[in-house]
Amino acid sequence: QVQLVESGGGLVQPGGSLRLSCIASGSTQRIDTVGWYRQAPGQERELVASIGRGGGRYYADSVKGRFTINMTKDLAKNTISLQMNSLEAQDTAVYYCNVDWGNPSSPLRFWGQGTQVTVSS
């Protein structure tokens, strides 16, 4: 299995940038897909960006052209990042790193602890 630890949230002014990082450790060789979700107060958790098994990227319409997801690997860990530019008040939410792991037909889903992003002047 894997363990996920997130960092990088905070308070930023509209138009600013933040970079979120998620370090995945453990049995990373069985990671299938990775992604970032967010949940604003009173709203459901939504998928923001993901990287599929073949490396293809998905972005929610609301973040296309502003957010970039990447993943780097080394022997000990995978690092999943979300670069967020031109931030807007509507981007305020708790952001969660996600990994689908194991059998692609029935993967286990792991979540980071969440990191708060607040966009406000």
mmCIF file of C-alpha atoms in Angstrom:
data_model
loop_
_atom_site.group_PDB
_atom_site.id
_atom_site.type_symbol
_atom_site.label_atom_id
_atom_site.label_comp_id
_atom_site.label_asym_id
_atom_site.label_seq_id
_atom_site.Cartn_x
_atom_site.Cartn_y
_atom_site.Cartn_z
ATOM 1 C CA GLN A 1 0.000 0.000 0.000
ATOM 2 C CA VAL A 2 1.000 3.671 -0.043
ATOM 3 C CA GLN A 3 1.150 6.612 2.323
ATOM 4 C CA LEU A 4 0.429 10.146 1.099
ATOM 5 C CA VAL A 5 1.673 13.367 2.692
ATOM 6 C CA GLU A 6 0.647 16.724 1.261
ATOM 7 C CA SER A 7 2.170 20.166 1.586
ATOM 8 C CA GLY A 8 2.052 23.576 -0.025
ATOM 9 C CA GLY A 9 -1.321 25.092 0.781
ATOM 10 C CA GLY A 10 -1.829 28.563 2.162
ATOM 11 C CA LEU A 11 -3.282 32.015 1.637
ATOM 12 C CA VAL A 12 -2.716 33.771 -1.669
ATOM 13 C CA GLN A 13 -4.140 36.842 -3.366
ATOM 14 C CA PRO A 14 -6.256 36.556 -6.510
ATOM 15 C CA GLY A 15 -4.004 36.166 -9.530
ATOM 16 C CA GLY A 16 -1.277 34.546 -7.472
ATOM 17 C CA SER A 17 0.257 31.089 -7.623
ATOM 18 C CA LEU A 18 0.714 28.109 -5.338
ATOM 19 C CA ARG A 19 2.334 24.730 -5.767
ATOM 20 C CA LEU A 20 0.945 21.708 -3.954
ATOM 21 C CA SER A 21 3.050 18.593 -3.435
ATOM 22 C CA CYS A 22 2.064 15.087 -2.427
ATOM 23 C CA ILE A 23 4.721 12.534 -1.542
ATOM 24 C CA ALA A 24 3.674 8.938 -2.032
ATOM 25 C CA SER A 25 5.761 6.316 -0.252
ATOM 26 C CA GLY A 26 5.445 2.581 0.212
ATOM 27 C CA SER A 27 4.633 0.197 -2.646
ATOM 28 C CA THR A 28 4.650 2.942 -5.269
ATOM 29 C CA GLN A 29 5.334 0.545 -8.130
ATOM 30 C CA ARG A 30 1.671 -0.495 -7.998
ATOM 31 C CA ILE A 31 0.286 3.024 -8.334
ATOM 32 C CA ASP A 32 -2.218 3.121 -11.204
ATOM 33 C CA THR A 33 -3.596 6.647 -11.484
ATOM 34 C CA VAL A 34 -3.042 9.805 -9.445
ATOM 35 C CA GLY A 35 -5.012 12.990 -9.046
ATOM 36 C CA TRP A 36 -5.932 16.077 -7.076
ATOM 37 C CA TYR A 37 -9.431 16.702 -5.769
ATOM 38 C CA ARG A 38 -10.845 19.674 -3.918
ATOM 39 C CA GLN A 39 -13.773 20.299 -1.633
ATOM 40 C CA ALA A 40 -15.184 23.727 -0.844
ATOM 41 C CA PRO A 41 -17.467 24.301 2.171
ATOM 42 C CA GLY A 42 -20.933 22.907 1.545
ATOM 43 C CA GLN A 43 -19.931 21.336 -1.752
ATOM 44 C CA GLU A 44 -19.055 17.848 -2.922
ATOM 45 C CA ARG A 45 -15.484 16.788 -3.521
ATOM 46 C CA GLU A 46 -14.572 17.288 -7.166
ATOM 47 C CA LEU A 47 -11.771 16.075 -9.396
ATOM 48 C CA VAL A 48 -9.435 18.889 -10.394
ATOM 49 C CA ALA A 49 -6.695 17.099 -12.353
ATOM 50 C CA SER A 50 -5.390 13.590 -12.855
ATOM 51 C CA ILE A 51 -2.757 11.499 -14.611
ATOM 52 C CA GLY A 52 -3.975 8.237 -16.114
ATOM 53 C CA ARG A 53 -2.189 4.918 -16.464
ATOM 54 C CA GLY A 54 -0.753 5.880 -19.848
ATOM 55 C CA GLY A 55 0.301 9.322 -18.699
ATOM 56 C CA GLY A 56 -2.630 11.222 -20.156
ATOM 57 C CA ARG A 57 -3.738 14.303 -18.262
ATOM 58 C CA TYR A 58 -7.252 15.349 -17.348
ATOM 59 C CA TYR A 59 -8.222 18.820 -16.131
ATOM 60 C CA ALA A 60 -11.573 20.115 -14.972
ATOM 61 C CA ASP A 61 -12.870 22.852 -17.257
ATOM 62 C CA SER A 62 -12.665 25.374 -14.431
ATOM 63 C CA VAL A 63 -8.865 24.978 -14.128
ATOM 64 C CA LYS A 64 -7.755 24.312 -17.718
ATOM 65 C CA GLY A 65 -4.903 26.566 -18.723
ATOM 66 C CA ARG A 66 -4.231 27.563 -15.113
ATOM 67 C CA PHE A 67 -3.330 24.334 -13.285
ATOM 68 C CA THR A 68 -0.705 21.725 -14.188
ATOM 69 C CA ILE A 69 -0.359 18.250 -12.670
ATOM 70 C CA ASN A 70 2.918 16.340 -12.791
ATOM 71 C CA MET A 71 4.491 13.292 -11.217
ATOM 72 C CA THR A 72 8.138 12.484 -10.670
ATOM 73 C CA LYS A 73 9.542 9.188 -9.458
ATOM 74 C CA ASP A 74 12.650 8.045 -7.671
ATOM 75 C CA LEU A 75 13.585 4.823 -5.939
ATOM 76 C CA ALA A 76 11.946 5.720 -2.656
ATOM 77 C CA LYS A 77 8.917 7.817 -3.540
ATOM 78 C CA ASN A 78 6.675 9.440 -6.111
ATOM 79 C CA THR A 79 5.973 13.154 -5.923
ATOM 80 C CA ILE A 80 2.677 14.373 -7.349
ATOM 81 C CA SER A 81 2.511 18.132 -7.816
ATOM 82 C CA LEU A 82 -0.190 20.605 -8.719
ATOM 83 C CA GLN A 83 1.023 23.977 -9.980
ATOM 84 C CA MET A 84 -1.788 26.491 -9.647
ATOM 85 C CA ASN A 85 -1.526 29.837 -11.438
ATOM 86 C CA SER A 86 -3.923 32.756 -11.883
ATOM 87 C CA LEU A 87 -5.774 31.695 -8.775
ATOM 88 C CA GLU A 88 -9.338 32.866 -8.260
ATOM 89 C CA ALA A 89 -11.550 33.115 -5.203
ATOM 90 C CA GLN A 90 -13.520 30.134 -6.537
ATOM 91 C CA ASP A 91 -10.401 27.992 -6.161
ATOM 92 C CA THR A 92 -10.639 28.264 -2.384
ATOM 93 C CA ALA A 93 -11.030 24.750 -0.986
ATOM 94 C CA VAL A 94 -9.317 21.903 0.793
ATOM 95 C CA TYR A 95 -7.210 20.049 -1.758
ATOM 96 C CA TYR A 96 -6.674 16.295 -1.523
ATOM 97 C CA CYS A 97 -4.110 14.133 -3.249
ATOM 98 C CA ASN A 98 -5.450 10.784 -4.476
ATOM 99 C CA VAL A 99 -3.835 7.563 -5.647
ATOM 100 C CA ASP A 100 -5.535 4.510 -7.116
ATOM 101 C CA TRP A 101 -3.384 1.505 -6.300
ATOM 102 C CA GLY A 102 -3.161 -2.161 -7.112
ATOM 103 C CA ASN A 103 -5.436 -4.089 -9.469
ATOM 104 C CA PRO A 104 -6.600 -1.656 -12.196
ATOM 105 C CA SER A 105 -10.009 -3.351 -12.359
ATOM 106 C CA SER A 106 -10.580 -2.916 -8.624
ATOM 107 C CA PRO A 107 -8.004 -0.504 -7.229
ATOM 108 C CA LEU A 108 -7.663 0.621 -3.643
ATOM 109 C CA ARG A 109 -8.043 4.363 -3.245
ATOM 110 C CA PHE A 110 -5.761 6.320 -0.954
ATOM 111 C CA TRP A 111 -6.110 9.957 0.130
ATOM 112 C CA GLY A 112 -3.798 12.581 1.510
ATOM 113 C CA GLN A 113 -4.703 14.473 4.654
ATOM 114 C CA GLY A 114 -5.817 17.564 2.755
ATOM 115 C CA THR A 115 -4.303 21.027 2.521
ATOM 116 C CA GLN A 116 -6.208 24.308 2.683
ATOM 117 C CA VAL A 117 -5.941 26.764 -0.199
ATOM 118 C CA THR A 118 -7.483 30.178 0.394
ATOM 119 C CA VAL A 119 -7.586 32.802 -2.357
ATOM 120 C CA SER A 120 -8.481 36.179 -0.932
ATOM 121 C CA SER A 121 -7.373 39.772 -0.991
#
